[in-house]
């Protein structure tokens, strides 16, 4: 009879990586909100990007808008199917339960922040000071992607991370183009989900079977480098928007921020879940 080797309890360093990673994600979301909600410049840039994105495709058909509306739902449905397949193949319910907890806590946090805890001050910049921060649509799709990343086999995680970053970017940009949310709403939602996913990853590290380290760190590094590159590339249109040099710059900077944060979050979660070789005590 064969038995499944289970991981030993996470080391202090491994646990700290997950906890501090989650704290960093939540802290970054707080900083985004502090700038975007409570400063005149932040509100102005957010609103400018919002209006430019809505007006980027004035001839967009109703059918095309409906297809954009379906992007978050398509991402969530595809992720749910992938998670079900992974659960059946591994014959383990822990990833499913942990994933469900990440999804529920992420969306609950976003809704509490948006509807109860946060208020957007009227600084005379935006036509309406109704708070839409963070984005619920983005959080739902990002949480669905995150749980697939956590549950995926070690050899597949770097690829899933890159594909997931593409899916969350598409969702965030779709909400921007359809006039649902501003860039800060999307970025904050991604960071909130990443924080809960980091803690969910700690649960799976403590309860999952031993995994062999596999090649793939290169893809994770590529995602991180591309993420940093996207954020740096967004500085130029951001500067142009601040200088009021023309139209479209704020929206371009917002899309670059969404892409950059999606890639960095995916790389961070993939790196946190990277299996360590198990060395039995002598």
mmCIF file of C-alpha atoms in Angstrom:
data_model
loop_
_atom_site.group_PDB
_atom_site.id
_atom_site.type_symbol
_atom_site.label_atom_id
_atom_site.label_comp_id
_atom_site.label_asym_id
_atom_site.label_seq_id
_atom_site.Cartn_x
_atom_site.Cartn_y
_atom_site.Cartn_z
ATOM 1 C CA UNK A 1 0.000 0.000 0.000
ATOM 2 C CA UNK A 2 1.376 3.387 -1.004
ATOM 3 C CA UNK A 3 1.051 6.443 1.149
ATOM 4 C CA UNK A 4 1.128 10.111 0.211
ATOM 5 C CA UNK A 5 4.010 12.052 1.698
ATOM 6 C CA UNK A 6 2.755 15.221 3.278
ATOM 7 C CA UNK A 7 4.726 18.362 3.737
ATOM 8 C CA UNK A 8 6.171 19.176 7.128
ATOM 9 C CA UNK A 9 4.850 22.287 8.819
ATOM 10 C CA UNK A 10 6.038 25.446 7.031
ATOM 11 C CA UNK A 11 9.212 26.920 8.433
ATOM 12 C CA UNK A 12 9.125 30.302 10.123
ATOM 13 C CA UNK A 13 10.709 31.869 7.046
ATOM 14 C CA UNK A 14 8.148 30.328 4.704
ATOM 15 C CA UNK A 15 5.259 31.453 6.898
ATOM 16 C CA UNK A 16 6.717 34.958 7.121
ATOM 17 C CA UNK A 17 7.003 35.156 3.337
ATOM 18 C CA UNK A 18 3.274 34.516 2.994
ATOM 19 C CA UNK A 19 2.202 36.758 5.879
ATOM 20 C CA UNK A 20 4.485 39.639 4.940
ATOM 21 C CA UNK A 21 3.530 39.210 1.292
ATOM 22 C CA UNK A 22 -0.144 39.508 2.219
ATOM 23 C CA UNK A 23 0.596 42.572 4.369
ATOM 24 C CA UNK A 24 2.491 44.179 1.488
ATOM 25 C CA UNK A 25 -0.448 43.593 -0.895
ATOM 26 C CA UNK A 26 -2.994 45.018 1.543
ATOM 27 C CA UNK A 27 -0.689 47.942 2.316
ATOM 28 C CA UNK A 28 -0.245 48.719 -1.373
ATOM 29 C CA UNK A 29 -4.029 48.673 -1.849
ATOM 30 C CA UNK A 30 -4.331 51.144 1.033
ATOM 31 C CA UNK A 31 -1.770 53.476 -0.544
ATOM 32 C CA UNK A 32 -3.561 53.355 -3.899
ATOM 33 C CA UNK A 33 -6.807 54.293 -2.174
ATOM 34 C CA UNK A 34 -5.183 57.075 -0.152
ATOM 35 C CA UNK A 35 -3.878 58.724 -3.334
ATOM 36 C CA UNK A 36 -6.832 58.039 -5.644
ATOM 37 C CA UNK A 37 -9.605 58.895 -3.188
ATOM 38 C CA UNK A 38 -8.276 61.630 -0.934
ATOM 39 C CA UNK A 39 -5.969 63.763 -3.104
ATOM 40 C CA UNK A 40 -7.003 66.221 -5.792
ATOM 41 C CA UNK A 41 -4.357 64.987 -8.222
ATOM 42 C CA UNK A 42 -5.327 61.372 -7.660
ATOM 43 C CA UNK A 43 -9.015 62.004 -8.246
ATOM 44 C CA UNK A 44 -8.250 64.126 -11.312
ATOM 45 C CA UNK A 45 -6.000 61.509 -12.943
ATOM 46 C CA UNK A 46 -8.450 58.719 -12.154
ATOM 47 C CA UNK A 47 -11.362 60.650 -13.632
ATOM 48 C CA UNK A 48 -9.336 61.728 -16.675
ATOM 49 C CA UNK A 49 -8.354 58.121 -17.399
ATOM 50 C CA UNK A 50 -11.964 57.052 -16.871
ATOM 51 C CA UNK A 51 -13.339 59.592 -19.348
ATOM 52 C CA UNK A 52 -10.601 58.994 -21.920
ATOM 53 C CA UNK A 53 -11.131 55.233 -21.802
ATOM 54 C CA UNK A 54 -14.891 55.581 -22.212
ATOM 55 C CA UNK A 55 -14.363 57.851 -25.215
ATOM 56 C CA UNK A 56 -11.541 55.816 -26.772
ATOM 57 C CA UNK A 57 -13.924 53.883 -29.042
ATOM 58 C CA UNK A 58 -16.932 56.122 -29.709
ATOM 59 C CA UNK A 59 -18.185 53.812 -32.463
ATOM 60 C CA UNK A 60 -18.139 50.730 -30.256
ATOM 61 C CA UNK A 61 -21.262 48.742 -31.034
ATOM 62 C CA UNK A 62 -23.760 47.608 -28.451
ATOM 63 C CA UNK A 63 -22.808 44.022 -29.247
ATOM 64 C CA UNK A 64 -19.137 44.782 -28.574
ATOM 65 C CA UNK A 65 -20.065 46.387 -25.258
ATOM 66 C CA UNK A 66 -22.047 43.304 -24.319
ATOM 67 C CA UNK A 67 -19.026 41.137 -25.112
ATOM 68 C CA UNK A 68 -16.868 43.326 -22.869
ATOM 69 C CA UNK A 69 -19.451 42.885 -20.136
ATOM 70 C CA UNK A 70 -19.013 39.118 -20.423
ATOM 71 C CA UNK A 71 -15.234 39.143 -19.900
ATOM 72 C CA UNK A 72 -15.342 38.911 -16.051
ATOM 73 C CA UNK A 73 -17.944 36.165 -16.196
ATOM 74 C CA UNK A 74 -16.013 34.227 -18.831
ATOM 75 C CA UNK A 75 -12.846 34.404 -16.726
ATOM 76 C CA UNK A 76 -14.708 33.237 -13.629
ATOM 77 C CA UNK A 77 -16.416 30.360 -15.443
ATOM 78 C CA UNK A 78 -13.192 29.141 -17.050
ATOM 79 C CA UNK A 79 -11.408 29.309 -13.695
ATOM 80 C CA UNK A 80 -14.166 27.354 -11.951
ATOM 81 C CA UNK A 81 -13.952 24.596 -14.561
ATOM 82 C CA UNK A 82 -10.160 24.453 -14.242
ATOM 83 C CA UNK A 83 -10.407 24.250 -10.452
ATOM 84 C CA UNK A 84 -12.935 21.414 -10.693
ATOM 85 C CA UNK A 85 -10.660 19.472 -13.040
ATOM 86 C CA UNK A 86 -7.660 19.995 -10.751
ATOM 87 C CA UNK A 87 -9.661 18.869 -7.713
ATOM 88 C CA UNK A 88 -10.814 15.672 -9.457
ATOM 89 C CA UNK A 89 -7.316 14.845 -10.688
ATOM 90 C CA UNK A 90 -5.675 15.423 -7.307
ATOM 91 C CA UNK A 91 -8.576 13.872 -5.354
ATOM 92 C CA UNK A 92 -8.199 16.596 -2.740
ATOM 93 C CA UNK A 93 -10.866 18.960 -1.436
ATOM 94 C CA UNK A 94 -8.537 21.247 0.526
ATOM 95 C CA UNK A 95 -7.628 23.371 -2.537
ATOM 96 C CA UNK A 96 -11.320 23.761 -3.356
ATOM 97 C CA UNK A 97 -12.266 24.769 0.191
ATOM 98 C CA UNK A 98 -9.298 27.102 0.483
ATOM 99 C CA UNK A 99 -10.062 28.575 -2.914
ATOM 100 C CA UNK A 100 -13.672 29.154 -1.946
ATOM 101 C CA UNK A 101 -12.495 30.942 1.206
ATOM 102 C CA UNK A 102 -10.168 33.172 -0.845
ATOM 103 C CA UNK A 103 -12.993 34.045 -3.241
ATOM 104 C CA UNK A 104 -15.486 34.801 -0.452
ATOM 105 C CA UNK A 105 -13.058 36.820 1.692
ATOM 106 C CA UNK A 106 -11.745 38.775 -1.290
ATOM 107 C CA UNK A 107 -15.180 39.771 -2.521
ATOM 108 C CA UNK A 108 -16.464 40.438 0.998
ATOM 109 C CA UNK A 109 -13.494 42.732 1.668
ATOM 110 C CA UNK A 110 -14.034 44.615 -1.573
ATOM 111 C CA UNK A 111 -17.737 45.119 -0.950
ATOM 112 C CA UNK A 112 -17.190 46.220 2.661
ATOM 113 C CA UNK A 113 -14.566 48.730 1.568
ATOM 114 C CA UNK A 114 -16.737 50.093 -1.226
ATOM 115 C CA UNK A 115 -20.113 50.183 0.495
ATOM 116 C CA UNK A 116 -19.366 50.580 4.200
ATOM 117 C CA UNK A 117 -15.849 51.532 5.189
ATOM 118 C CA UNK A 118 -14.719 54.043 2.547
ATOM 119 C CA UNK A 119 -16.135 57.389 1.549
ATOM 120 C CA UNK A 120 -14.836 59.454 -1.354
ATOM 121 C CA UNK A 121 -14.557 63.122 -0.363
ATOM 122 C CA UNK A 122 -15.977 65.620 -2.844
ATOM 123 C CA UNK A 123 -12.918 67.619 -3.899
ATOM 124 C CA UNK A 124 -14.688 69.320 -6.785
ATOM 125 C CA UNK A 125 -12.864 67.177 -9.337
ATOM 126 C CA UNK A 126 -15.299 64.432 -10.278
ATOM 127 C CA UNK A 127 -18.892 65.037 -11.306
ATOM 128 C CA UNK A 128 -20.122 62.554 -8.725
ATOM 129 C CA UNK A 129 -18.240 61.568 -5.598
ATOM 130 C CA UNK A 130 -19.930 58.166 -5.378
ATOM 131 C CA UNK A 131 -17.325 55.624 -4.333
ATOM 132 C CA UNK A 132 -16.595 52.779 -6.776
ATOM 133 C CA UNK A 133 -13.325 51.726 -5.112
ATOM 134 C CA UNK A 134 -12.355 48.847 -5.321
ATOM 135 C CA UNK A 135 -13.776 47.038 -8.356
ATOM 136 C CA UNK A 136 -16.045 44.105 -7.541
ATOM 137 C CA UNK A 137 -15.991 42.776 -11.111
ATOM 138 C CA UNK A 138 -12.202 42.683 -11.140
ATOM 139 C CA UNK A 139 -12.037 41.124 -7.670
ATOM 140 C CA UNK A 140 -14.378 38.299 -8.681
ATOM 141 C CA UNK A 141 -12.356 37.441 -11.786
ATOM 142 C CA UNK A 142 -8.969 37.871 -10.085
ATOM 143 C CA UNK A 143 -9.987 35.662 -7.154
ATOM 144 C CA UNK A 144 -11.117 32.940 -9.539
ATOM 145 C CA UNK A 145 -7.767 33.103 -11.332
ATOM 146 C CA UNK A 146 -5.805 33.145 -8.063
ATOM 147 C CA UNK A 147 -7.368 29.956 -6.715
ATOM 148 C CA UNK A 148 -6.513 28.101 -9.927
ATOM 149 C CA UNK A 149 -2.918 29.295 -9.586
ATOM 150 C CA UNK A 150 -2.754 28.045 -5.997
ATOM 151 C CA UNK A 151 -4.294 24.678 -6.828
ATOM 152 C CA UNK A 152 -2.297 24.046 -10.020
ATOM 153 C CA UNK A 153 0.544 21.489 -9.979
ATOM 154 C CA UNK A 154 3.965 22.980 -9.328
ATOM 155 C CA UNK A 155 5.165 22.440 -12.886
ATOM 156 C CA UNK A 156 2.159 24.358 -14.269
ATOM 157 C CA UNK A 157 2.106 27.352 -11.923
ATOM 158 C CA UNK A 158 4.438 29.662 -13.890
ATOM 159 C CA UNK A 159 2.367 29.155 -17.054
ATOM 160 C CA UNK A 160 -0.903 29.557 -15.134
ATOM 161 C CA UNK A 161 0.493 32.749 -13.596
ATOM 162 C CA UNK A 162 1.185 34.285 -17.006
ATOM 163 C CA UNK A 163 -2.189 33.227 -18.410
ATOM 164 C CA UNK A 164 -3.909 34.472 -15.263
ATOM 165 C CA UNK A 165 -2.200 37.842 -15.545
ATOM 166 C CA UNK A 166 -3.530 38.120 -19.074
ATOM 167 C CA UNK A 167 -7.045 37.249 -17.923
ATOM 168 C CA UNK A 168 -7.053 39.760 -15.059
ATOM 169 C CA UNK A 169 -5.616 42.450 -17.327
ATOM 170 C CA UNK A 170 -8.355 41.812 -19.880
ATOM 171 C CA UNK A 171 -10.980 42.002 -17.142
ATOM 172 C CA UNK A 172 -9.603 45.229 -15.687
ATOM 173 C CA UNK A 173 -9.253 46.952 -19.052
ATOM 174 C CA UNK A 174 -12.758 45.799 -20.039
ATOM 175 C CA UNK A 175 -14.254 47.426 -16.939
ATOM 176 C CA UNK A 176 -12.337 50.600 -17.808
ATOM 177 C CA UNK A 177 -13.441 50.716 -21.458
ATOM 178 C CA UNK A 178 -17.048 50.002 -20.520
ATOM 179 C CA UNK A 179 -17.113 52.843 -18.012
ATOM 180 C CA UNK A 180 -17.627 50.659 -14.953
ATOM 181 C CA UNK A 181 -14.497 51.538 -13.010
ATOM 182 C CA UNK A 182 -11.473 53.788 -12.798
ATOM 183 C CA UNK A 183 -7.889 52.436 -12.907
ATOM 184 C CA UNK A 184 -7.390 52.737 -9.141
ATOM 185 C CA UNK A 185 -10.521 50.633 -8.541
ATOM 186 C CA UNK A 186 -9.054 47.817 -10.633
ATOM 187 C CA UNK A 187 -5.520 47.980 -9.214
ATOM 188 C CA UNK A 188 -6.772 47.970 -5.613
ATOM 189 C CA UNK A 189 -9.032 44.973 -6.289
ATOM 190 C CA UNK A 190 -6.087 43.025 -7.709
ATOM 191 C CA UNK A 191 -4.011 43.790 -4.616
ATOM 192 C CA UNK A 192 -6.775 42.860 -2.157
ATOM 193 C CA UNK A 193 -7.277 39.510 -3.879
ATOM 194 C CA UNK A 194 -3.519 38.906 -3.923
ATOM 195 C CA UNK A 195 -3.355 39.502 -0.181
ATOM 196 C CA UNK A 196 -5.961 36.864 0.572
ATOM 197 C CA UNK A 197 -4.442 34.498 -1.997
ATOM 198 C CA UNK A 198 -1.065 34.780 -0.240
ATOM 199 C CA UNK A 199 -2.690 33.656 3.016
ATOM 200 C CA UNK A 200 -4.558 30.896 1.203
ATOM 201 C CA UNK A 201 -1.247 29.761 -0.218
ATOM 202 C CA UNK A 202 0.101 29.378 3.302
ATOM 203 C CA UNK A 203 -2.790 27.033 4.134
ATOM 204 C CA UNK A 204 -2.056 24.918 1.073
ATOM 205 C CA UNK A 205 1.656 24.873 1.852
ATOM 206 C CA UNK A 206 0.899 23.525 5.320
ATOM 207 C CA UNK A 207 -1.631 20.899 4.211
ATOM 208 C CA UNK A 208 -0.513 19.833 0.755
ATOM 209 C CA UNK A 209 1.663 16.896 -0.282
ATOM 210 C CA UNK A 210 5.394 17.196 -0.815
ATOM 211 C CA UNK A 211 6.184 18.648 -4.241
ATOM 212 C CA UNK A 212 9.400 18.314 -6.145
ATOM 213 C CA UNK A 213 10.975 21.602 -7.234
ATOM 214 C CA UNK A 214 10.626 21.885 -11.000
ATOM 215 C CA UNK A 215 12.081 24.248 -13.607
ATOM 216 C CA UNK A 216 9.906 27.257 -14.253
ATOM 217 C CA UNK A 217 11.380 30.009 -12.163
ATOM 218 C CA UNK A 218 12.428 31.635 -15.410
ATOM 219 C CA UNK A 219 8.821 32.256 -16.407
ATOM 220 C CA UNK A 220 8.076 33.723 -12.997
ATOM 221 C CA UNK A 221 11.053 36.049 -13.390
ATOM 222 C CA UNK A 222 9.840 37.003 -16.874
ATOM 223 C CA UNK A 223 6.425 37.899 -15.457
ATOM 224 C CA UNK A 224 8.067 40.032 -12.764
ATOM 225 C CA UNK A 225 10.331 41.810 -15.260
ATOM 226 C CA UNK A 226 7.439 42.445 -17.633
ATOM 227 C CA UNK A 227 5.375 43.779 -14.741
ATOM 228 C CA UNK A 228 8.069 46.233 -13.697
ATOM 229 C CA UNK A 229 8.543 47.186 -17.341
ATOM 230 C CA UNK A 230 4.834 47.887 -17.763
ATOM 231 C CA UNK A 231 4.781 50.119 -14.678
ATOM 232 C CA UNK A 232 7.880 52.001 -15.855
ATOM 233 C CA UNK A 233 6.447 52.335 -19.360
ATOM 234 C CA UNK A 234 3.314 53.843 -17.825
ATOM 235 C CA UNK A 235 5.328 56.661 -16.256
ATOM 236 C CA UNK A 236 5.728 58.447 -19.602
ATOM 237 C CA UNK A 237 2.005 58.718 -20.390
ATOM 238 C CA UNK A 238 1.409 59.540 -16.724
ATOM 239 C CA UNK A 239 3.852 62.447 -16.966
ATOM 240 C CA UNK A 240 2.202 63.551 -20.223
ATOM 241 C CA UNK A 241 -1.210 63.471 -18.552
ATOM 242 C CA UNK A 242 0.061 65.569 -15.638
ATOM 243 C CA UNK A 243 1.485 68.076 -18.110
ATOM 244 C CA UNK A 244 -1.852 68.074 -19.996
ATOM 245 C CA UNK A 245 -0.061 67.424 -23.288
ATOM 246 C CA UNK A 246 -2.976 65.730 -24.975
ATOM 247 C CA UNK A 247 -5.763 63.192 -24.768
ATOM 248 C CA UNK A 248 -5.437 59.494 -24.102
ATOM 249 C CA UNK A 249 -2.335 59.649 -21.905
ATOM 250 C CA UNK A 250 -4.099 59.086 -18.586
ATOM 251 C CA UNK A 251 -6.000 56.084 -19.971
ATOM 252 C CA UNK A 252 -2.776 54.620 -21.359
ATOM 253 C CA UNK A 253 -1.076 55.059 -17.988
ATOM 254 C CA UNK A 254 -4.038 53.386 -16.273
ATOM 255 C CA UNK A 255 -3.925 50.385 -18.609
ATOM 256 C CA UNK A 256 -0.158 50.088 -18.085
ATOM 257 C CA UNK A 257 -0.709 50.100 -14.316
ATOM 258 C CA UNK A 258 -3.337 47.356 -14.582
ATOM 259 C CA UNK A 259 -1.030 45.206 -16.734
ATOM 260 C CA UNK A 260 1.987 45.821 -14.502
ATOM 261 C CA UNK A 261 0.195 45.017 -11.256
ATOM 262 C CA UNK A 262 -1.444 41.915 -12.779
ATOM 263 C CA UNK A 263 1.955 40.564 -13.821
ATOM 264 C CA UNK A 264 3.679 41.413 -10.538
ATOM 265 C CA UNK A 265 0.902 39.875 -8.453
ATOM 266 C CA UNK A 266 0.979 36.697 -10.551
ATOM 267 C CA UNK A 267 4.756 36.462 -10.236
ATOM 268 C CA UNK A 268 4.644 37.037 -6.476
ATOM 269 C CA UNK A 269 1.991 34.376 -5.856
ATOM 270 C CA UNK A 270 3.801 31.894 -8.082
ATOM 271 C CA UNK A 271 7.085 32.524 -6.271
ATOM 272 C CA UNK A 272 5.457 32.149 -2.846
ATOM 273 C CA UNK A 273 4.083 28.738 -3.834
ATOM 274 C CA UNK A 274 7.371 27.586 -5.298
ATOM 275 C CA UNK A 275 8.041 24.156 -3.726
ATOM 276 C CA UNK A 276 11.147 23.783 -1.579
ATOM 277 C CA UNK A 277 13.078 20.518 -1.504
ATOM 278 C CA UNK A 278 12.142 18.411 1.510
ATOM 279 C CA UNK A 279 15.195 17.428 3.482
ATOM 280 C CA UNK A 280 14.364 14.907 6.210
ATOM 281 C CA UNK A 281 15.972 15.462 9.579
ATOM 282 C CA UNK A 282 18.979 13.261 10.236
#
